[in-house]
Amino acid sequence: MHQYLGLATISGSRGVTLVRVWGLWACLWAGSMLGGGVLAAEGEASPNVAFYLGTDAPLDLLQAFDEVIVDPAVFALPSSERYPHTRWAARVEITQKDYQGTPAAWLEKTLAPLWGKGFRDFYLTDKERGGDSVFSAPPSTEDRWLSLALTEVHGEFKDARIFLRNHPPVADAHGDLLAGWVVESIFQPYDALQGWFLTVDPHRLDEQLSQLHHWQEKYPGVPLIDLELAQTYDRESQQALARKSAQAGLIPYVTSPDENIVGIGKLRVMPRKILVVQSLDPGTAIEEGTGSKILSLPLDYLGYDVRYVNVNEGLPEDITPDRYAGIAVFLDKDVADQDKWRLWFLKEVHRHVPVAVFDRFGFDIDIETAQVLDLKVLPSGYLPGATARILHTAPMIGFEHAPQVEIQDAVGLAIGPTGQSLAQIQVGDTIMDMAATLPWGGYALAPFSLEYVGELNRNYWVIDPLKFLRQSLSLPAMPVPDTTSENGRRLFFVQVDGDGFPSRAEFPGYDYGADALYDQIFKKYPIPMTVSVVEGEIGPTGKYPALSPRLESIARKIFALPNIEIGSHTYSHPLDWILADPKYGQQKEQLSMQIPGYTFDLKREIEGSIEYINGRLAPPGKKVRVLQWSGAANPTAAALEEAWKAGVYNINGGDTLPVKPDGSWTDISGAGIAKGKGDQNYQIYAAEMNENIYTNDWTRPFYGMVRVLETYEITEFPLRIKPVDIYFHFYSGTKLASLKALQNVYDVTLKQPVFPVYTSDFIQKVLDARHASVALQEGQWQIRTGRSLREFRLPVGEIPDLTHSSGVVGYLSVPGGTYVHLGDDQASVSLLPVNHPADPLPYVSAATAYITHFKRQGRGIRFDARGYYQPYVLLSHADHACGFKVDGREVQSTEDGKGRLKVSFPPSVGEQGPVHDIEVHCHD
C-alpha cells in the first residue's frame, strides 16, 4: 500500500559573517555611509559578513549574508531587485607602488572606477598576513598612508563604507571611519607558502584576544571580524572554528585558503542544490532519464533545486559541500567510462559530499574502493539451483511495492561496521546488504529501489524516496520553500492551450467551441485563468485565413475579460522542439502545423507569435505573460532562452497523471527542470496533465477529464505535493460531454480550500524557490526569498515561536508538517514543539489572499491583503472581543467551525486589482 498516496559574512581577502539587525541596524548602516562607520550599536546583533574571491559566485547562498566581500575583477554587481538585502564590497589590494604615491592618486586610479561600476563598499587589503603581525607596532609608513587614505575616501566619496584588513594602528586611530575591521587567523594560523595550518600559542592567543577586546570597548559599534582559514571541504572543522571565535566575542567567518567557498560564521547557510547523475546516450535530452522523471518530485518536496548531468557527456568539477547538499545517482544504462566515473565518485566522497545511489553503482567495486566506502566484496558465483531470500528489510522498504528478489539480482556486497543495513538477502551461506546507509551516503540496489510492473507499464517505488534521501544524504530538518501553497491554502491555477480554437461546436447554440468556452467557462467562473492561442490557427497568415476575422473576434473578447491572463501557444504548434532544432538536421516542416510557405523558425514561433497577440488581440493594458509549450513540450535551452528574451514566462511539460487505483509517485513530476544555468534555461512543468491524456488522446471517453479530480486528491493526501492545475485545450469546448466534465472539475475544485492565482503567479513562486536562502544562526532560521514566494514548510511537530520570530504572518499545521506564512521576503524564525503551550498572539492561520506589509504591535496586527476570488483570512487566537477593520471600516467576523475567526473582503478583479487594509485589534 502506498504510504503517501493513501491507496557569516563579509567578503574580501578573507570572509566574515554579518547577522541581520533590521530597524536600528539599517539606520546605523546608513549613518556609516555618511562617514560614521558604525554598523551596529552596542547591544545590537552584529552583521553577517562573508568573503568570496572566486569566480562564479553562488549568489543564492551568499545573499544570506548582509555584506559580501568580492573580487571586482571577476564579479559584477547583481540585481538589487533579486538580492535586496545584501551589500557587496569590492576587495581593493593596495600595492607597494600605491604606497609610494599619494592617497589622492590612488583614489582616482582605483576606487573611482569601482565607484563608477556601482560599488559603494570597499575592503582595503595588502599583502600583509594576519596572525602575530596583527598587533605589530609602531605605525609603519603604510599605516600612515592608510590613515590619510581613509580621510581622503570619506572626503571624496561621502557614501563610501570601508572595511580594513589588519593594520591595527590604523584601526585603533580611525575606527570611527570604518564599517568593520578584519583580523586574520587568530585561532588557526595558516602558512600560505607551505599550505600548512599551524597551532596557535595559547599565551599569544590570550594576548591577542585581550587587545582585540580592548579595541571593541573603544569602538563598541564597529564590527570586529575574525577571518579564519580551514580545510576546504571539512565543514565540521569550519563550524568548530567559527564557534570558538564566536565564543571569544568576535564575528567569525571561516573559509578556505583560496576564499572561494561559502564559509561559516555565526550563520551557516544550508546548501539547497542536489546533483542528479544519469547515464544516457550522448545527445539524449536530459528529461528522458529515469532519474529526472522520478527523482524530481521527492527532491522538490524536500526543498532542493536539482541539477541534472549525463555521466556519458562529462562530469562537473564544482560539486562541493558548501554548495551541494548531496548527489543522487540513477543510471539507466552502462557508463561508457567506468574508471573515470569511479574516480569522480570517490573524489566527491573525499570532499564530504553525500551520495545516494539508486539501482546500481555503475562501476565494479574493487577492494580499494570497498575500503573507502566501508564495504566488503563477497565471493561471486553460486551453485546451480541456488535461490535468494530476503532476510531483513527496514520500514522504508515496501513503500509502494514489496521487493521481489531473484538470484540474478544478488550483488556481493556487505557493509562494514559504520553502515546500517536497510535490506539483507541470503544466497546459500552468504548474506548481502542490498540497501544501506553509511557515513558517505547510501545505496538501494535493484530490486530494492524500483519495481517495474509490466502489466501496468509503470515503475513503483520499493524504497521510500523521502526517507532514503533524508537519511542517506543527511539532509537537515530545515524550513523548505513550498510552491504548492500560499498562507496555508492550496494554489489553484488554470492554463488553456490554444489547440482546437477553429474547431466547430458539436451541439446547438455556438458555432465554435471557443465561443462556448467563453460563455460556459471564462465568463461563468470569475477566477484567474491563463488562456493562449496558436497564431497559425487563427491569424491571417496561418492555416485558415478565411476564418481569421471570426476567430480573432472571439479571441479578443476572451482576452478582454478582466480575469484572463494572456498566453501564446506559438505560431505553428511544433510537435517536437528537440527535433525541430536545426542541429538535428530533421525535416522541420513535418514537425509542426502545415502552414503554406512556412518553415520552422524559433524566433517566429515565440517572439513573432507574442508580437501578433499583443498587436492584434490583446486589449489596452494587457500583454502576453506566458509562453505555453506545444506538442511534446520539450523545449531546448535555446527555445527557453528565446522565451526569456521575449520577456515572458514559460510552462508545460512534465507528466503528472496518477489516478486510482494504481497511481504512483513515479507518475508525478517536479516543478520543472533546469536545462542550463539561470532562470532563462529553466522549464516550468504543468502541475497536472490535460484532458488529452484523460481522454486517451482525445478518442473517448470525452468526459474523461473528470478523472483529474483523482489526481488532485492523490497529490493532496496525505501529503500536499502539487498545486491544482486545471489544464485543457480549446477543443474541450466542442463536445457537450467534455464541456460538462470541465464544469464539473471547476465546481468541485472551487468547493475545496484553494487559493486561485494566475499561472504566472505560480511560475514566479517556482523561480523564487530556486533562489531562496535558508540559514541557521544560533538556533534561529534566517530566510530570504524573492518577491513572490511567501510559504515555507516546517517538519512535522514544529511550529514557529511568534514571540521570538519576525516576518511571520502565521502558520497552519497539517499532516505533512507546518506551513509558515511570511509577510515579506525575509524572516527570522524560531521554533517550538507543536504541543508547546499556545502563544497568545493572534495570527493568520490561513488566507486566500496575498498578504504584504504585515505589522504586529502587542496583540494587534495590520496588513495589506489582495485576493482574486472570494478572499478571506482565518485568524487564530482571536475572539469576538477583537475589533476588525477593512479599509478603515468596522466589519464583523464569522466562526469557521474550528475555533478561528473569518474576515472576508471584496475580490481584486484582474492582475492589478485594489489592495485592502486589514486591521485586527485584540485586548491584552
Coordinates of C-alpha atoms in Angstrom, one line a residue, residues 485-778:
S485 CA 0.5 26.8 -1.2
E486 CA 0.1 30.4 -0.1
N487 CA -0.9 31.2 3.5
G488 CA -1.8 27.5 4.1
R489 CA -4.2 27.3 1.1
R490 CA -3.5 25.1 -1.9
L491 CA -2.7 27.1 -5.0
F492 CA -5.1 26.7 -7.9
F493 CA -4.5 28.0 -11.4
V494 CA -5.9 27.4 -14.9
Q495 CA -4.0 27.2 -18.2
V496 CA -5.6 26.8 -21.6
D497 CA -3.6 25.7 -24.6
G498 CA -4.8 27.1 -27.9
D499 CA -5.2 23.9 -29.8
G500 CA -8.6 23.4 -31.5
F501 CA -9.6 27.1 -31.4
P502 CA -11.1 26.8 -35.0
S503 CA -13.0 23.6 -34.1
R504 CA -16.7 23.8 -34.5
A505 CA -19.1 23.2 -31.6
E506 CA -20.9 19.9 -31.9
F507 CA -24.0 21.0 -30.0
P508 CA -26.6 23.8 -30.6
G509 CA -26.0 27.4 -29.5
Y510 CA -22.4 28.1 -30.6
D511 CA -20.6 28.0 -33.9
Y512 CA -17.2 27.4 -32.4
G513 CA -16.1 25.5 -29.3
A514 CA -14.0 28.6 -28.3
D515 CA -17.2 30.7 -28.1
A516 CA -18.8 28.0 -25.9
L517 CA -15.9 28.2 -23.6
Y518 CA -16.2 32.0 -23.5
D519 CA -19.7 31.7 -22.1
Q520 CA -19.6 28.5 -20.2
I521 CA -16.2 28.7 -18.6
F522 CA -14.3 32.0 -18.9
K523 CA -17.2 34.3 -18.0
K524 CA -19.0 31.8 -15.7
Y525 CA -16.1 31.3 -13.4
P526 CA -14.6 34.7 -12.4
I527 CA -11.3 33.3 -11.3
P528 CA -7.8 33.9 -12.7
M529 CA -7.2 31.9 -15.9
T530 CA -4.3 31.9 -18.4
V531 CA -5.6 31.5 -22.0
S532 CA -3.4 31.1 -25.1
V533 CA -3.9 30.8 -28.9
V534 CA -1.9 29.3 -31.7
E535 CA -1.4 32.1 -34.2
G536 CA -1.2 29.7 -37.1
E537 CA -4.7 28.5 -36.3
I538 CA -6.5 31.9 -36.0
G539 CA -4.2 34.6 -37.6
P540 CA -4.5 35.9 -41.2
T541 CA -1.1 34.4 -42.2
G542 CA -2.0 31.0 -40.8
K543 CA -3.7 27.8 -42.0
Y544 CA -7.2 29.2 -42.0
P545 CA -7.1 32.8 -43.3
A546 CA -10.7 32.9 -44.4
L547 CA -11.8 32.1 -40.8
S548 CA -9.4 34.5 -39.2
P549 CA -11.8 37.5 -38.8
R550 CA -14.4 35.5 -36.8
L551 CA -11.8 33.6 -34.8
E552 CA -9.8 36.7 -33.9
S553 CA -13.1 38.4 -32.7
I554 CA -13.7 35.5 -30.3
A555 CA -10.1 35.7 -29.1
R556 CA -10.3 39.4 -28.5
K557 CA -13.4 39.2 -26.3
I558 CA -11.8 36.3 -24.3
F559 CA -8.7 38.4 -23.7
A560 CA -10.8 41.4 -22.8
L561 CA -12.3 39.6 -19.8
P562 CA -10.7 41.0 -16.6
N563 CA -9.9 37.6 -15.1
I564 CA -8.0 36.4 -18.2
E565 CA -4.2 36.4 -18.4
I566 CA -2.8 36.1 -22.0
G567 CA -0.6 33.4 -23.2
S568 CA 0.9 32.3 -26.5
H569 CA 0.8 28.7 -27.7
T570 CA 3.3 29.6 -30.5
Y571 CA 2.9 30.2 -34.2
S572 CA 2.8 26.7 -35.8
H573 CA 2.4 24.4 -32.8
P574 CA 5.7 22.5 -33.1
L575 CA 5.2 18.9 -32.1
D576 CA 8.8 18.2 -31.0
W577 CA 11.1 21.1 -30.1
I578 CA 14.2 18.9 -30.0
L579 CA 13.8 17.5 -33.5
A580 CA 12.9 21.0 -34.7
D581 CA 16.3 22.2 -33.6
P582 CA 18.4 22.7 -36.7
K583 CA 21.4 20.8 -35.1
Y584 CA 19.4 17.6 -35.6
G585 CA 19.1 18.2 -39.3
Q586 CA 15.4 17.0 -39.5
Q587 CA 12.8 18.0 -42.0
K588 CA 11.4 20.7 -39.9
E589 CA 8.2 21.2 -41.9
Q590 CA 6.9 17.8 -40.7
L591 CA 7.2 18.7 -37.1
S592 CA 4.5 21.4 -36.8
M593 CA 1.2 22.5 -38.3
Q594 CA 1.4 22.7 -42.1
I595 CA 1.2 26.4 -43.0
P596 CA 1.7 27.2 -46.7
G597 CA 5.1 28.8 -47.3
Y598 CA 6.3 28.5 -43.7
T599 CA 9.3 26.5 -42.3
F600 CA 10.2 26.3 -38.7
D601 CA 11.8 29.4 -37.2
L602 CA 12.4 29.6 -33.4
K603 CA 12.1 33.4 -33.3
R604 CA 8.9 33.4 -35.3
E605 CA 7.4 30.7 -33.1
I606 CA 8.0 32.6 -29.9
E607 CA 8.7 36.3 -30.4
G608 CA 6.6 36.5 -33.6
S609 CA 3.5 34.9 -32.0
I610 CA 3.8 37.2 -29.0
E611 CA 4.0 40.3 -31.1
Y612 CA 1.0 39.2 -33.1
I613 CA -1.1 38.6 -30.0
N614 CA 0.0 41.9 -28.4
G615 CA -0.6 43.8 -31.6
R616 CA -3.9 42.4 -32.8
L617 CA -5.7 40.6 -30.0
A618 CA -4.7 42.0 -26.6
P619 CA -6.8 44.9 -25.1
P620 CA -5.0 48.1 -24.0
G621 CA -3.0 47.5 -20.8
K622 CA -2.6 43.7 -21.4
K623 CA 0.2 41.8 -22.9
V624 CA 1.3 38.2 -23.2
R625 CA 2.7 36.9 -19.9
V626 CA 3.2 33.2 -20.6
L627 CA 4.6 31.0 -23.4
Q628 CA 2.9 27.6 -23.2
W629 CA 5.0 25.0 -24.9
S630 CA 3.3 22.9 -27.6
G631 CA 3.4 19.3 -28.7
A632 CA 5.8 17.2 -26.6
A633 CA 6.6 20.3 -24.6
N634 CA 10.3 19.6 -24.7
P635 CA 11.9 22.9 -25.4
T636 CA 15.6 23.1 -25.9
A637 CA 17.8 25.5 -23.9
A638 CA 17.8 27.8 -27.0
A639 CA 14.0 27.8 -27.1
L640 CA 13.8 28.6 -23.3
E641 CA 16.2 31.5 -23.8
E642 CA 14.1 32.8 -26.7
A643 CA 11.1 33.0 -24.4
W644 CA 13.1 34.6 -21.7
K645 CA 14.4 37.3 -24.1
A646 CA 10.8 37.9 -25.2
G647 CA 10.0 38.9 -21.6
V648 CA 7.5 36.1 -20.8
Y649 CA 7.4 33.1 -18.5
N650 CA 7.1 29.6 -19.8
I651 CA 5.2 26.5 -18.8
N652 CA 4.2 23.0 -19.9
G653 CA 5.7 19.6 -19.9
G654 CA 6.1 17.1 -17.1
D655 CA 3.9 14.0 -16.7
T656 CA 1.8 14.3 -13.6
L657 CA -1.2 12.0 -14.0
P658 CA -1.6 9.5 -11.2
V659 CA -5.1 8.0 -11.0
K660 CA -6.8 5.4 -8.8
P661 CA -6.2 2.6 -8.0
D662 CA -2.7 2.2 -9.4
G663 CA -1.2 5.7 -9.1
S664 CA 2.5 6.1 -8.1
W665 CA 4.8 8.8 -7.1
T666 CA 6.7 7.9 -10.3
D667 CA 3.7 9.3 -12.2
I668 CA 4.3 12.8 -10.7
S669 CA 6.8 15.3 -12.0
G670 CA 8.6 18.0 -10.1
A671 CA 8.0 21.7 -10.6
G672 CA 10.4 22.0 -13.6
I673 CA 13.8 21.1 -15.0
A674 CA 17.0 23.1 -15.5
K675 CA 18.4 22.8 -19.0
G676 CA 21.3 25.2 -18.4
K677 CA 22.4 27.9 -16.0
G678 CA 20.0 30.5 -14.8
D679 CA 16.2 31.0 -14.9
Q680 CA 16.5 31.7 -18.7
N681 CA 17.1 28.0 -19.1
Y682 CA 14.6 26.7 -16.6
Q683 CA 11.4 25.0 -17.9
I684 CA 8.3 25.1 -15.6
Y685 CA 6.2 22.0 -15.8
A686 CA 2.4 21.9 -15.8
A687 CA 1.3 20.8 -12.3
E688 CA -1.1 18.2 -13.7
M689 CA -1.8 16.8 -17.1
N690 CA -4.6 17.9 -19.5
E691 CA -7.8 16.3 -21.0
N692 CA -5.9 14.8 -23.9
I693 CA -4.3 12.3 -21.5
Y694 CA -7.5 11.6 -19.6
T695 CA -9.5 11.0 -22.8
N696 CA -6.9 8.6 -24.3
D697 CA -5.6 11.1 -26.9
W698 CA -9.0 12.6 -27.4
T699 CA -10.6 9.4 -28.6
R700 CA -13.1 8.8 -25.7
P701 CA -14.5 8.9 -23.2
F702 CA -14.8 12.6 -23.8
Y703 CA -15.9 13.2 -20.2
G704 CA -12.6 11.7 -19.1
M705 CA -11.3 15.0 -17.7
V706 CA -13.3 14.3 -14.5
R707 CA -10.5 11.8 -13.6
V708 CA -8.2 14.7 -13.0
L709 CA -10.1 15.1 -9.7
E710 CA -8.5 11.8 -8.7
T711 CA -5.1 13.3 -9.5
Y712 CA -5.9 16.3 -7.4
E713 CA -6.8 14.1 -4.4
I714 CA -3.7 11.9 -4.8
T715 CA -1.4 14.9 -4.8
E716 CA -3.1 16.4 -1.7
F717 CA -3.4 13.5 0.7
P718 CA -1.7 12.5 2.8
L719 CA 1.0 15.0 1.6
R720 CA 0.3 18.1 -0.5
I721 CA 2.9 17.7 -3.2
K722 CA 1.3 19.7 -6.1
P723 CA -1.0 22.7 -6.6
V724 CA -4.2 22.3 -8.5
D725 CA -3.9 23.0 -12.3
I726 CA -7.0 22.8 -14.5
Y727 CA -5.2 22.4 -17.8
F728 CA -7.2 21.9 -21.0
H729 CA -7.4 22.8 -24.7
F730 CA -10.0 24.7 -26.7
Y731 CA -11.3 21.5 -28.3
S732 CA -12.8 20.7 -24.9
G733 CA -15.5 23.3 -25.8
T734 CA -16.6 21.3 -28.9
K735 CA -18.4 18.4 -27.2
L736 CA -21.1 18.6 -24.6
A737 CA -19.6 15.7 -22.6
S738 CA -16.1 17.4 -22.4
L739 CA -17.6 20.8 -21.6
K740 CA -19.8 19.4 -18.8
A741 CA -16.8 17.4 -17.5
L742 CA -14.8 20.6 -17.4
Q743 CA -17.6 22.4 -15.5
N744 CA -17.7 19.6 -13.0
V745 CA -14.0 19.9 -12.4
Y746 CA -14.3 23.6 -11.8
D747 CA -17.4 23.2 -9.5
V748 CA -15.7 20.5 -7.3
T749 CA -12.4 22.4 -7.1
L750 CA -13.9 25.7 -6.1
K751 CA -15.6 23.9 -3.1
Q752 CA -12.1 23.0 -1.8
P753 CA -10.0 25.3 0.3
V754 CA -8.0 26.6 -2.7
F755 CA -6.4 29.9 -3.5
P756 CA -7.0 30.8 -7.2
V757 CA -4.0 32.5 -8.8
Y758 CA -2.7 33.2 -12.2
T759 CA -0.3 30.8 -13.9
S760 CA 2.4 33.5 -13.9
D761 CA 2.0 33.8 -10.1
F762 CA 2.7 30.1 -9.7
I763 CA 5.7 30.3 -12.1
Q764 CA 7.2 33.2 -10.2
K765 CA 7.0 31.2 -7.0
V766 CA 8.8 28.3 -8.5
L767 CA 11.6 30.5 -9.7
D768 CA 11.8 32.2 -6.3
A769 CA 12.0 28.9 -4.6
R770 CA 15.2 28.0 -6.7
H771 CA 16.9 31.1 -5.3
A772 CA 15.7 31.2 -1.7
S773 CA 18.3 31.1 1.0
V774 CA 17.9 29.2 4.3
A775 CA 20.5 29.7 7.0
L776 CA 20.8 28.7 10.7
Q777 CA 22.1 31.2 13.2
E778 CA 22.3 30.4 16.9

